[in-house]
Coordinates of C-alpha atoms in Angstrom, one line a residue:
Chain A
M39 CA -0.1 0.0 0.0
N40 CA 3.0 2.4 0.7
R41 CA 4.4 2.1 -2.7
D42 CA 0.9 2.7 -4.3
L43 CA 0.7 5.9 -2.3
V44 CA 4.2 7.1 -3.4
E45 CA 3.3 6.3 -6.9
R46 CA -0.1 8.1 -6.7
K47 CA 1.8 11.1 -5.4
I48 CA 4.3 11.0 -8.2
F49 CA 1.9 10.4 -10.9
G50 CA -0.9 12.8 -9.5
T51 CA 1.7 15.6 -9.9
L52 CA 3.0 14.1 -13.1
R53 CA -0.4 14.4 -14.6
W54 CA -0.6 18.1 -14.1
L55 CA 2.8 18.7 -15.4
V56 CA 1.7 16.5 -18.6
I57 CA -1.5 18.5 -19.0
G58 CA 0.6 21.9 -18.6
V59 CA 3.1 21.2 -21.0
L60 CA 0.7 19.8 -23.6
V61 CA -1.5 22.8 -23.3
V62 CA 1.5 25.1 -23.7
V63 CA 3.0 23.1 -26.8
T64 CA -0.4 22.9 -28.5
V65 CA -1.7 26.5 -27.9
L66 CA 1.7 28.4 -27.9
P67 CA 2.2 28.1 -31.8
F68 CA -1.2 29.4 -32.6
Y69 CA -1.0 32.3 -30.0
Y70 CA 2.4 33.1 -31.5
M71 CA 0.7 33.2 -35.0
V72 CA -2.0 35.4 -34.0
L73 CA 0.4 37.5 -32.0
L74 CA 2.9 38.0 -34.9
S75 CA 0.1 38.8 -37.5
L76 CA -0.6 42.0 -35.3
R77 CA 2.9 43.1 -34.6
P78 CA 4.7 45.4 -36.9
I79 CA 7.7 43.7 -38.7
D80 CA 10.4 45.9 -37.0
K81 CA 9.1 45.2 -33.6
L82 CA 9.5 41.3 -34.3
L83 CA 13.2 41.7 -35.5
Q84 CA 14.1 44.2 -32.6
D85 CA 12.8 42.0 -29.8
P86 CA 12.0 38.4 -31.0
G87 CA 11.5 37.1 -27.5
D88 CA 8.6 39.2 -26.5
L89 CA 5.4 37.3 -26.1
G90 CA 3.3 39.9 -24.4
I91 CA 0.7 42.0 -26.0
S92 CA 1.0 45.8 -25.7
A93 CA -2.1 47.3 -27.1
G94 CA -0.3 50.4 -28.6
E95 CA 1.6 48.4 -31.1
L96 CA -1.1 46.3 -32.5
T97 CA -1.5 46.8 -36.1
W98 CA -4.2 45.6 -38.6
S99 CA -2.3 46.7 -41.7
T100 CA -1.0 43.2 -42.2
Y101 CA -4.3 41.9 -42.8
G102 CA -5.1 44.7 -45.3
D103 CA -1.8 44.1 -47.1
V104 CA -2.8 40.4 -47.4
L105 CA -6.2 40.8 -48.5
T106 CA -5.7 43.6 -51.1
S107 CA -5.5 42.5 -54.7
V108 CA -2.3 42.2 -56.4
A109 CA -3.2 45.1 -58.7
D110 CA -3.4 47.2 -55.5
G111 CA 0.0 46.2 -54.3
G112 CA -1.4 43.6 -51.8
Q113 CA -1.0 40.0 -51.8
G114 CA -4.5 39.2 -53.4
F115 CA -5.6 36.6 -50.7
L116 CA -9.1 37.7 -51.1
S117 CA -9.4 35.8 -54.5
L118 CA -7.5 32.9 -53.2
L119 CA -9.9 32.8 -50.4
T120 CA -12.6 32.6 -52.9
N121 CA -10.7 29.9 -54.9
S122 CA -10.2 27.8 -51.9
G123 CA -13.9 28.3 -50.7
L124 CA -15.2 27.5 -54.2
V125 CA -13.0 24.3 -54.6
A126 CA -14.1 23.1 -51.1
L127 CA -17.7 23.6 -51.4
A128 CA -17.9 22.0 -54.8
T129 CA -15.9 19.1 -53.1
V130 CA -18.3 18.8 -50.4
A131 CA -21.6 18.8 -52.6
I132 CA -20.1 16.3 -55.1
T133 CA -18.7 13.9 -52.5
L134 CA -22.0 13.9 -50.6
I135 CA -24.1 13.3 -53.8
L136 CA -21.9 10.2 -54.5
A137 CA -21.2 9.0 -51.0
V138 CA -24.8 8.9 -49.7
P139 CA -26.1 6.3 -52.0
G140 CA -22.7 4.4 -52.0
S141 CA -22.5 4.2 -48.2
Y142 CA -26.1 3.3 -48.1
A143 CA -25.5 0.4 -50.3
I144 CA -22.2 -0.7 -48.6
G145 CA -23.8 -0.1 -45.0
R146 CA -27.4 -1.6 -45.5
L147 CA -27.7 -3.8 -48.6
R148 CA -26.6 -7.2 -49.1
F149 CA -25.3 -7.4 -52.6
F150 CA -22.6 -9.2 -54.6
G151 CA -19.2 -7.9 -54.0
R152 CA -19.9 -5.8 -51.0
K153 CA -17.0 -6.8 -48.9
Q154 CA -14.6 -6.4 -51.9
M155 CA -15.9 -3.0 -52.4
H156 CA -15.3 -2.1 -48.8
F157 CA -11.8 -3.5 -48.9
L158 CA -11.1 -1.6 -52.1
F159 CA -12.0 1.7 -50.6
L160 CA -9.8 1.1 -47.7
A161 CA -6.9 -0.2 -50.0
V162 CA -6.8 3.1 -51.6
Y163 CA -5.1 4.5 -48.5
L164 CA -2.1 2.2 -48.9
F165 CA -0.9 4.0 -51.8
P166 CA 0.8 7.4 -51.5
S167 CA -0.9 10.3 -53.0
I168 CA 2.4 11.2 -54.8
L169 CA 1.9 8.0 -56.7
L170 CA -1.6 9.1 -57.8
A171 CA -0.2 12.7 -58.6
I172 CA 2.0 11.4 -61.4
P173 CA -0.6 9.8 -63.8
L174 CA -3.1 12.5 -62.8
F175 CA -0.5 15.2 -63.6
V176 CA 0.1 13.7 -67.0
F177 CA -3.7 13.1 -67.8
F178 CA -4.5 16.6 -66.7
T179 CA -1.8 18.1 -68.8
R180 CA -2.9 16.3 -71.6
A181 CA -6.7 17.0 -71.2
G182 CA -5.6 20.7 -70.6
L183 CA -7.4 20.7 -67.2
R184 CA -4.0 21.3 -65.3
G185 CA -4.1 24.7 -63.9
S186 CA -7.9 24.7 -63.6
L187 CA -9.9 24.5 -60.3
V188 CA -12.3 21.9 -62.1
G189 CA -9.4 19.4 -62.3
L190 CA -8.4 20.0 -58.7
T191 CA -11.9 19.3 -57.5
I192 CA -12.3 16.0 -59.5
V193 CA -9.2 15.0 -57.5
Y194 CA -10.4 16.2 -54.2
V195 CA -13.8 14.3 -54.7
A196 CA -11.8 11.0 -55.5
Q197 CA -9.9 11.5 -52.3
A198 CA -12.6 12.3 -50.0
V199 CA -15.1 9.9 -51.2
P200 CA -13.6 6.6 -49.6
V201 CA -13.4 8.3 -46.2
S202 CA -16.8 9.7 -46.6
V203 CA -18.4 6.3 -47.5
Y204 CA -16.4 4.7 -44.6
M205 CA -17.8 7.3 -42.0
L206 CA -21.3 7.4 -43.3
R207 CA -21.5 3.5 -43.8
N208 CA -20.7 3.2 -39.9
Y209 CA -23.5 5.6 -39.1
L210 CA -26.0 4.1 -41.4
A211 CA -25.4 0.8 -40.3
S212 CA -26.2 1.7 -36.7
L213 CA -29.8 2.9 -37.8
P214 CA -32.6 0.4 -36.8
A215 CA -33.8 -1.7 -39.7
S216 CA -37.4 -1.4 -38.4
I217 CA -37.5 2.2 -39.7
E218 CA -36.7 1.2 -43.2
E219 CA -39.2 -1.8 -43.0
A220 CA -41.9 0.8 -41.7
A221 CA -41.2 2.9 -44.8
A222 CA -41.4 -0.1 -47.1
I223 CA -44.9 -1.0 -45.7
D224 CA -46.0 2.6 -46.2
G225 CA -45.2 2.0 -49.9
C226 CA -41.7 3.7 -50.3
N227 CA -39.3 2.3 -52.9
R228 CA -35.5 2.3 -52.0
L229 CA -34.9 5.7 -53.4
Q230 CA -37.6 7.2 -51.5
T231 CA -36.6 5.5 -48.5
V232 CA -33.2 7.0 -48.6
W233 CA -34.4 10.4 -49.6
R234 CA -37.4 10.7 -47.1
V235 CA -36.2 8.4 -44.1
I236 CA -32.4 7.8 -44.3
I237 CA -31.2 11.3 -45.2
P238 CA -33.2 13.2 -42.4
L239 CA -32.2 10.7 -39.9
A240 CA -28.5 10.8 -41.0
A241 CA -28.5 14.6 -41.2
P242 CA -26.2 15.3 -38.3
A243 CA -23.8 12.5 -39.5
L244 CA -23.9 14.2 -43.0
M245 CA -23.4 17.6 -41.5
A246 CA -20.3 16.3 -39.7
N247 CA -19.2 14.5 -42.7
A248 CA -19.6 17.6 -44.9
L249 CA -17.5 19.7 -42.6
Y250 CA -14.7 16.9 -42.4
I251 CA -14.6 16.9 -46.3
F252 CA -14.4 20.5 -46.3
M253 CA -11.3 20.3 -43.9
I254 CA -9.6 17.9 -46.3
A255 CA -10.2 20.1 -49.4
W256 CA -9.4 23.3 -47.6
N257 CA -6.1 22.0 -46.0
E258 CA -4.8 20.1 -49.2
F259 CA -1.6 21.0 -50.4
L260 CA 0.1 18.6 -52.7
F261 CA -2.2 18.5 -55.8
A262 CA -2.7 22.2 -55.6
L263 CA 1.0 22.6 -55.8
L264 CA 1.3 20.3 -58.7
F265 CA -1.6 21.4 -60.7
L266 CA -1.8 25.2 -60.0
V267 CA 1.6 26.5 -59.4
E268 CA 2.1 27.9 -62.7
N269 CA -1.3 29.7 -62.7
R270 CA -1.5 32.4 -60.0
P271 CA -5.1 33.5 -60.4
S272 CA -6.3 30.1 -59.5
W273 CA -4.0 29.5 -56.4
T274 CA -5.7 28.2 -53.2
V275 CA -5.0 29.9 -50.1
S276 CA -2.5 27.0 -48.8
L277 CA -0.7 27.2 -51.9
G278 CA -0.5 30.8 -51.9
L279 CA 0.9 31.0 -48.4
A280 CA 3.4 28.2 -49.3
Q281 CA 4.7 30.0 -52.3
L282 CA 5.0 33.4 -50.6
A283 CA 6.6 31.9 -47.6
G284 CA 9.5 30.5 -49.6
G285 CA 10.5 33.9 -50.8
I286 CA 11.8 36.8 -48.9
E287 CA 9.9 39.7 -50.3
V288 CA 6.9 39.6 -48.0
P289 CA 7.3 40.3 -44.4
K290 CA 6.8 37.3 -42.0
T291 CA 4.1 39.2 -40.2
T292 CA 2.1 39.5 -43.3
L293 CA 2.4 35.9 -44.0
M294 CA 1.3 35.2 -40.4
A295 CA -1.8 37.2 -41.2
A296 CA -2.2 35.0 -44.2
S297 CA -1.9 31.9 -41.9
V298 CA -4.6 33.3 -39.4
I299 CA -6.9 33.7 -42.3
L300 CA -6.2 30.2 -43.6
T301 CA -6.6 28.7 -40.1
I302 CA -9.6 30.5 -38.8
P303 CA -12.3 28.8 -41.0
I304 CA -11.0 25.4 -40.0
V305 CA -11.0 26.0 -36.3
L306 CA -14.5 27.5 -36.4
I307 CA -15.5 24.5 -38.5
F308 CA -14.2 22.1 -36.1
F309 CA -15.7 23.4 -33.1
A310 CA -19.1 23.4 -34.7
A311 CA -18.7 19.8 -36.0
E312 CA -17.7 18.7 -32.5
K313 CA -20.9 19.7 -31.1
M314 CA -22.8 18.4 -34.2
L315 CA -21.2 14.9 -33.9
T316 CA -22.2 14.3 -30.1
E317 CA -25.8 15.8 -31.0
G318 CA -25.9 13.3 -33.8
L319 CA -24.7 10.4 -31.6
T320 CA -27.0 11.1 -28.6
S321 CA -30.4 11.7 -30.6
G322 CA -32.0 8.2 -30.9
A323 CA -34.0 7.3 -34.1
D324 CA -36.2 5.0 -32.3
K325 CA -37.4 7.0 -29.4
G326 CA -39.8 9.5 -31.2
Chain B
M128 CA -27.7 8.2 -62.8
S129 CA -28.3 5.3 -60.5
A130 CA -31.7 6.6 -59.8
V131 CA -32.6 6.2 -63.4
T132 CA -31.2 2.6 -63.7
A133 CA -32.8 1.6 -60.4
R134 CA -36.5 3.0 -61.5
S135 CA -36.6 1.7 -65.1
A136 CA -35.1 -1.7 -64.0
A137 CA -38.2 -2.2 -61.6
P138 CA -41.3 -1.8 -64.0
A139 CA -39.4 -3.9 -66.8
S140 CA -38.8 -6.8 -64.8
E141 CA -42.1 -6.8 -63.0
R142 CA -43.8 -7.4 -66.3
R143 CA -41.9 -10.7 -66.9
R144 CA -41.4 -12.4 -63.3
P145 CA -41.2 -10.4 -60.0
L146 CA -37.6 -10.5 -58.7
T147 CA -37.0 -11.9 -55.4
L148 CA -36.3 -9.4 -52.6
K149 CA -32.8 -10.8 -52.4
Q150 CA -32.3 -10.0 -56.3
R151 CA -33.9 -6.6 -56.1
E152 CA -31.4 -5.6 -53.2
N153 CA -28.6 -6.9 -55.2
R154 CA -29.4 -4.7 -58.1
T155 CA -30.1 -1.7 -56.0
G156 CA -26.9 -2.4 -54.1
L157 CA -24.9 -2.1 -57.3
G158 CA -26.9 0.7 -58.7
F159 CA -26.4 2.8 -55.6
L160 CA -22.8 2.0 -55.5
S161 CA -22.0 2.5 -59.1
P162 CA -21.2 6.4 -59.2
T163 CA -19.0 6.1 -56.3
L164 CA -17.2 3.3 -57.6
I165 CA -16.7 5.0 -61.1
V166 CA -15.1 8.0 -59.5
V167 CA -12.8 5.9 -57.4
L168 CA -12.0 3.6 -60.3
A169 CA -11.3 6.6 -62.4
V170 CA -9.4 8.8 -60.3
V171 CA -7.7 6.4 -58.0
V172 CA -7.6 2.8 -59.4
V173 CA -6.7 3.5 -63.0
P174 CA -4.1 6.1 -62.0
I175 CA -2.4 3.4 -59.9
L176 CA -2.4 0.9 -62.7
W177 CA -1.2 3.6 -65.2
T178 CA 1.8 4.4 -62.8
I179 CA 2.9 0.9 -63.1
L180 CA 2.7 1.2 -66.7
L181 CA 4.5 4.6 -66.7
S182 CA 7.4 3.2 -64.4
F183 CA 8.3 0.7 -67.1
Q184 CA 8.3 3.4 -69.9
E185 CA 10.9 6.0 -70.8
I186 CA 8.7 9.1 -70.4
R187 CA 9.6 12.8 -69.8
L188 CA 7.3 15.6 -69.8
I189 CA 8.3 16.6 -73.2
N190 CA 7.1 13.5 -74.9
V191 CA 4.1 12.9 -72.7
R192 CA 1.6 13.8 -75.4
S193 CA 3.0 11.0 -77.8
A194 CA 3.4 8.2 -75.4
G195 CA 0.8 5.6 -75.5
V196 CA -0.1 2.4 -73.5
F197 CA 1.9 0.2 -75.9
G198 CA 5.2 2.1 -75.5
N199 CA 8.6 0.4 -75.3
Y200 CA 8.7 -1.3 -72.0
T201 CA 12.1 -1.2 -70.3
L202 CA 13.6 -1.7 -66.8
E203 CA 15.9 1.4 -67.1
N204 CA 13.7 3.4 -64.8
F205 CA 14.3 1.0 -62.0
T206 CA 18.0 0.9 -62.7
T207 CA 18.1 4.6 -62.8
V208 CA 16.3 4.8 -59.3
F209 CA 18.5 2.2 -57.6
T210 CA 21.8 3.4 -58.7
S211 CA 20.9 7.0 -58.4
P212 CA 22.9 8.7 -55.7
G213 CA 21.3 8.8 -52.4
F214 CA 18.4 6.4 -53.0
W215 CA 19.2 3.9 -50.2
G216 CA 20.1 6.7 -47.7
S217 CA 16.8 8.2 -48.5
L218 CA 14.9 4.9 -47.9
L219 CA 16.6 4.8 -44.5
T220 CA 15.6 8.4 -43.8
T221 CA 12.1 7.4 -44.7
I222 CA 12.1 4.4 -42.3
V223 CA 13.7 6.4 -39.5
Y224 CA 11.4 9.4 -39.9
T225 CA 8.2 7.1 -40.0
V226 CA 9.3 4.9 -37.0
G227 CA 10.3 7.9 -35.2
A228 CA 7.2 9.8 -35.8
T229 CA 4.7 7.0 -35.6
T230 CA 6.2 6.1 -31.9
L231 CA 6.4 9.8 -30.7
S232 CA 2.9 10.7 -31.8
I233 CA 1.4 7.5 -30.2
S234 CA 3.3 8.0 -27.0
I235 CA 2.4 11.5 -26.4
G236 CA -1.3 10.7 -27.4
L237 CA -1.1 7.9 -24.8
A238 CA 0.2 10.2 -22.2
A239 CA -2.3 12.9 -23.1
A240 CA -5.1 10.4 -23.0
L241 CA -4.1 9.1 -19.4
A242 CA -3.6 12.6 -18.2
L243 CA -7.1 13.5 -19.1
R244 CA -9.0 10.3 -18.1
A245 CA -10.0 11.6 -14.8
P246 CA -12.4 14.5 -15.1
F247 CA -11.5 18.1 -14.1
R248 CA -12.7 21.7 -14.6
G249 CA -12.0 22.8 -18.1
R250 CA -11.3 19.2 -19.4
A251 CA -13.3 20.0 -22.4
L252 CA -11.6 23.0 -23.1
V253 CA -8.1 21.3 -22.9
R254 CA -9.4 18.4 -25.0
G255 CA -10.3 21.0 -27.8
A256 CA -7.1 22.8 -27.4
M257 CA -5.2 19.5 -27.9
L258 CA -6.8 18.8 -31.2
L259 CA -5.9 22.0 -32.8
P260 CA -2.4 20.8 -34.4
Y261 CA -4.2 18.0 -36.0
I262 CA -7.0 20.0 -37.7
A263 CA -5.0 23.3 -38.6
P264 CA -3.9 23.4 -42.2
V265 CA -0.4 22.0 -42.5
V266 CA 0.8 25.1 -44.7
A267 CA 0.0 27.3 -41.8
V268 CA 1.3 25.2 -38.9
S269 CA 4.5 24.5 -40.8
F270 CA 5.0 28.3 -41.5
V271 CA 4.6 29.0 -37.9
W272 CA 7.1 26.3 -36.8
E273 CA 9.6 27.6 -39.5
V274 CA 9.3 31.3 -37.9
M275 CA 9.4 30.0 -34.3
L276 CA 12.5 27.9 -35.0
S277 CA 14.4 30.6 -37.0
P278 CA 18.0 31.2 -36.0
Q279 CA 17.4 35.0 -36.5
F280 CA 14.2 36.0 -34.9
G281 CA 12.6 32.9 -33.8
I282 CA 11.2 32.5 -30.3
V283 CA 12.8 29.0 -29.6
N284 CA 16.4 30.3 -30.2
T285 CA 15.8 33.3 -28.4
F286 CA 14.5 31.4 -25.4
G287 CA 17.5 29.0 -25.8
T288 CA 20.4 31.6 -26.1
N289 CA 18.8 34.0 -23.5
V290 CA 17.5 31.5 -20.9
L291 CA 18.9 28.2 -21.4
G292 CA 22.4 29.3 -22.0
W293 CA 23.0 28.0 -25.6
D294 CA 26.2 29.2 -27.3
A295 CA 24.8 30.0 -30.5
P296 CA 21.3 29.8 -32.1
I297 CA 20.4 26.2 -33.8
A298 CA 19.4 26.1 -37.3
F299 CA 16.8 23.4 -36.6
L300 CA 15.5 23.2 -40.3
S301 CA 18.7 23.5 -42.1
Q302 CA 21.3 21.8 -40.2
R303 CA 22.2 18.3 -41.0
E304 CA 24.2 17.1 -38.2
S305 CA 25.4 18.3 -34.7
T306 CA 27.5 16.7 -32.1
V307 CA 26.3 16.5 -28.7
H308 CA 29.0 15.9 -25.8
L309 CA 27.6 13.5 -23.5
F310 CA 29.6 11.9 -20.7
G311 CA 32.8 12.6 -22.7
L312 CA 31.3 11.1 -25.8
E313 CA 30.9 12.9 -29.0
L314 CA 27.5 12.0 -30.5
P315 CA 26.2 12.9 -33.8
V316 CA 22.7 14.1 -33.9
P317 CA 20.6 14.6 -37.1
V318 CA 19.2 17.9 -36.1
A319 CA 16.8 18.5 -39.0
L320 CA 15.6 15.0 -39.2
L321 CA 14.8 15.1 -35.5
T322 CA 13.0 18.4 -35.9
V323 CA 10.8 17.1 -38.6
I324 CA 10.0 14.0 -36.4
A325 CA 9.2 16.4 -33.6
F326 CA 6.8 18.2 -35.8
E327 CA 5.1 15.0 -37.0
G328 CA 4.9 13.9 -33.2
W329 CA 3.2 17.4 -32.4
R330 CA 0.9 17.4 -35.4
Y331 CA -0.4 13.8 -35.1
F332 CA -0.5 13.1 -31.4
P333 CA -4.2 14.2 -31.4
F334 CA -5.1 11.6 -33.7
A335 CA -3.7 8.9 -31.3
F336 CA -5.1 10.7 -28.3
L337 CA -8.8 10.6 -29.8
F338 CA -8.6 7.0 -30.4
I339 CA -7.0 6.1 -27.0
M340 CA -9.4 8.5 -25.4
A341 CA -12.3 6.6 -27.0
R342 CA -11.1 3.3 -25.9
L343 CA -10.3 4.4 -22.5
Q344 CA -14.1 5.4 -22.1
G345 CA -15.1 1.9 -22.7
V346 CA -12.8 0.1 -20.3
S347 CA -14.7 -1.2 -17.2
R348 CA -13.1 0.1 -14.0
D349 CA -14.0 -3.2 -12.3
V350 CA -10.9 -5.1 -13.1
E351 CA -8.8 -2.2 -11.9
E352 CA -10.7 -1.8 -8.6
A353 CA -10.3 -5.6 -8.2
S354 CA -6.6 -5.3 -8.8
L355 CA -6.4 -2.3 -6.4
V356 CA -8.1 -4.5 -3.6
D357 CA -5.4 -7.2 -4.4
G358 CA -2.7 -4.7 -3.7
A359 CA -1.5 -3.7 -7.1
T360 CA 0.2 -0.3 -7.4
L361 CA -0.7 2.3 -9.8
T362 CA 2.0 1.3 -12.4
Q363 CA 1.3 -2.4 -12.0
R364 CA -2.6 -1.6 -12.5
F365 CA -1.5 0.1 -15.8
R366 CA 1.3 -2.4 -16.8
H367 CA -1.0 -5.4 -16.4
V368 CA -4.6 -4.3 -16.5
L369 CA -5.0 -1.0 -18.5
L370 CA -2.4 -1.5 -21.1
P371 CA -3.4 -4.9 -22.3
Q372 CA -6.8 -3.6 -22.9
L373 CA -5.5 -0.5 -24.7
M374 CA -3.1 -2.8 -26.7
P375 CA -5.5 -3.5 -29.8
V376 CA -6.1 0.2 -30.4
I377 CA -2.4 1.0 -30.1
A378 CA -1.6 -1.8 -32.5
L379 CA -4.2 -0.3 -34.9
L380 CA -2.9 3.1 -34.6
S381 CA 0.7 1.9 -35.2
V382 CA -0.3 0.5 -38.7
L383 CA -2.6 3.4 -39.5
R384 CA 0.3 6.0 -38.7
F385 CA 2.9 3.9 -39.9
I386 CA 1.2 3.9 -43.4
L387 CA 0.2 7.7 -43.5
T388 CA 3.7 8.8 -42.3
F389 CA 5.5 6.5 -44.9
N390 CA 3.5 8.3 -47.6
K391 CA 3.8 11.8 -46.2
F392 CA 4.8 14.4 -48.5
D393 CA 3.6 17.9 -47.4
D394 CA 5.1 18.1 -43.8
I395 CA 8.7 17.7 -44.9
Y396 CA 8.4 19.5 -48.3
L397 CA 7.2 22.5 -46.4
L398 CA 9.6 22.4 -43.4
T399 CA 12.8 21.5 -45.2
G400 CA 12.1 21.1 -48.7
G401 CA 13.9 17.7 -48.3
G402 CA 17.2 19.2 -47.5
A403 CA 19.6 18.7 -44.5
G404 CA 19.2 14.9 -44.4
T405 CA 15.3 14.8 -44.5
D406 CA 15.0 13.6 -48.2
V407 CA 12.3 11.0 -47.7
I408 CA 11.1 9.2 -50.9
S409 CA 7.9 11.0 -51.6
V410 CA 9.9 14.2 -51.6
R411 CA 12.4 12.7 -54.1
V412 CA 9.6 11.6 -56.2
Y413 CA 8.4 15.2 -56.4
D414 CA 11.9 16.4 -57.4
F415 CA 12.0 13.8 -60.1
L416 CA 8.8 14.9 -61.5
T417 CA 9.3 18.7 -61.2
S418 CA 12.9 19.5 -61.5
R419 CA 14.0 16.7 -63.9
F420 CA 10.6 15.9 -65.7
D421 CA 11.5 12.3 -65.6
I422 CA 8.1 10.7 -65.4
G423 CA 9.2 7.4 -65.8
A424 CA 12.1 7.5 -63.0
A425 CA 9.3 9.3 -60.8
S426 CA 6.7 6.7 -61.4
A427 CA 9.3 3.8 -60.6
Q428 CA 10.3 5.4 -57.5
A429 CA 6.6 6.0 -56.2
L430 CA 5.9 2.3 -57.2
I431 CA 9.1 1.3 -54.9
L432 CA 7.6 3.3 -52.2
A433 CA 4.3 1.6 -52.3
V434 CA 5.8 -1.9 -52.6
F435 CA 8.0 -1.4 -49.7
L436 CA 5.0 -0.2 -47.6
I437 CA 2.7 -3.0 -48.9
I438 CA 5.5 -5.6 -47.9
G439 CA 5.9 -4.0 -44.6
V440 CA 2.2 -3.9 -43.7
G441 CA 1.7 -7.3 -45.0
V442 CA 4.6 -8.7 -42.6
Y443 CA 3.2 -6.9 -39.8
L444 CA -0.5 -8.4 -40.3
R445 CA 0.9 -11.9 -41.0
F446 CA 3.2 -12.0 -37.9
F447 CA 2.1 -9.4 -35.4
A448 CA -1.5 -8.6 -35.9
P449 CA -3.0 -12.0 -34.6
K450 CA -1.4 -11.0 -31.1
A451 CA -3.3 -7.8 -31.2
E452 CA -6.6 -9.8 -31.8
E453 CA -6.0 -12.1 -29.1
G454 CA -5.8 -9.0 -26.7
T455 CA -9.4 -8.0 -27.6
L456 CA -10.8 -11.4 -26.2

């Protein structure tokens, strides 16, 4: 018992140490990002160790510089935001249109080859995306789609569909079969059942799924780099930031503002999705 | 598209003989799945097969338009890759990077999950904060790391030289090797490689944390309490009661993280560009593709990467995975 007491004391203290260190390590880079985005560049170079906020020095000019169009002497991130937003929203819409019937089939219908399909969708992830990138690069060059947002969206949809099917399948499989049987007795065919019964029931899962796909598309970098790098007007925010960060012309504080702009939508979406996910799991379908 | 086939198929067949429920389910299943399947086949499976063809052809970006499926097949690309300077070193770097990053992210994730197991005020907030590195865009976080680690104005080097008493700032992302004096020994330390491993550990520990946390919630307290009554200490309870129950999820995480890290491109490309001893294979593939325009050799190299991974995962599943399954029982 004595040794147990000692161990409890040690690990009880250690626990708080671990929590403290982890919070600092995860939050500090984001705090640093926001702080630097609001600080004039000469202040950063003079006193790089300063982590405090002094209200007098804060500047919003970095954000102005980032968002102003290139023609007006800024970095033109407003149009990059539009590009990223369009690609991400299109990816979400197309992926869901494809994944809902697909995941319903894999999750709820017994058909020939169902297990193999499920395996195929998982096996996709064994292959590095750089391997896919080469033939797609060749194909899009030939088809003249390289440099266009349409080509990029197609690739993102293909990347997101297997994950989306996998996530939705698990949710749909958990819905009670009695609901569908009731719909069938009421005269619904499969398509009507999916449209009128399954989709409304799966709405929270669909929403969480949509947000997750949005995150994948918004954060993606490799394909944007390969396909769009020569065509500045169609850059995404990620690509724009990476390209400018490689150079020395743009001040680091301005790029920090760009990082904040890139990160904020994702953080907002994440906290919205976290709530939605838990709500989706707690609301029972059979209760009502 | 599936809607049309599903609808038109039903009345036509009813006129002849009504299909059994099973047959109808079979048809609807395939109909519903086909759009998804077509996209995955067209943009994922066909490209994979095409890469295999490309890797046996001599194709550069200039003659890509003229090359067809029935080109001249040759093994030259593989000779080029295997004999190119730095290939084997790069493979070793990839393995060290993958094993290091996988171990680090799972260890931190485990520690975090255990520390957050018992409820306390503000736990939800801490939990949310810990997921930040995982969800934030890689371009943004790698840029912040770059600035934080900068030898000129980075906070880490400022802190190191002013508070910890370092002799000189450390170029974390561009220094290949440094020697550390420890107990009279001079140990070489791969600085940049360790830094990118640390970055991966930081960025992906939330992934492990989420999985282990979910498993911990399902663990029943009964066995732990029983072992407490039997006089097991805290570490013994962890080692003999809790850890065996967590082993299946840790094994699953190891495979997942190993696969995903082995194929990783973005993180290293953005942090070091593959320089200073961090040239993992996926970054080499990118270089072959974009600076040498050698599509054939790039494909061969990507294929080698995939084959090594498949062999590795296959060996793991064949020899080590059954043990993990026993643990679940």
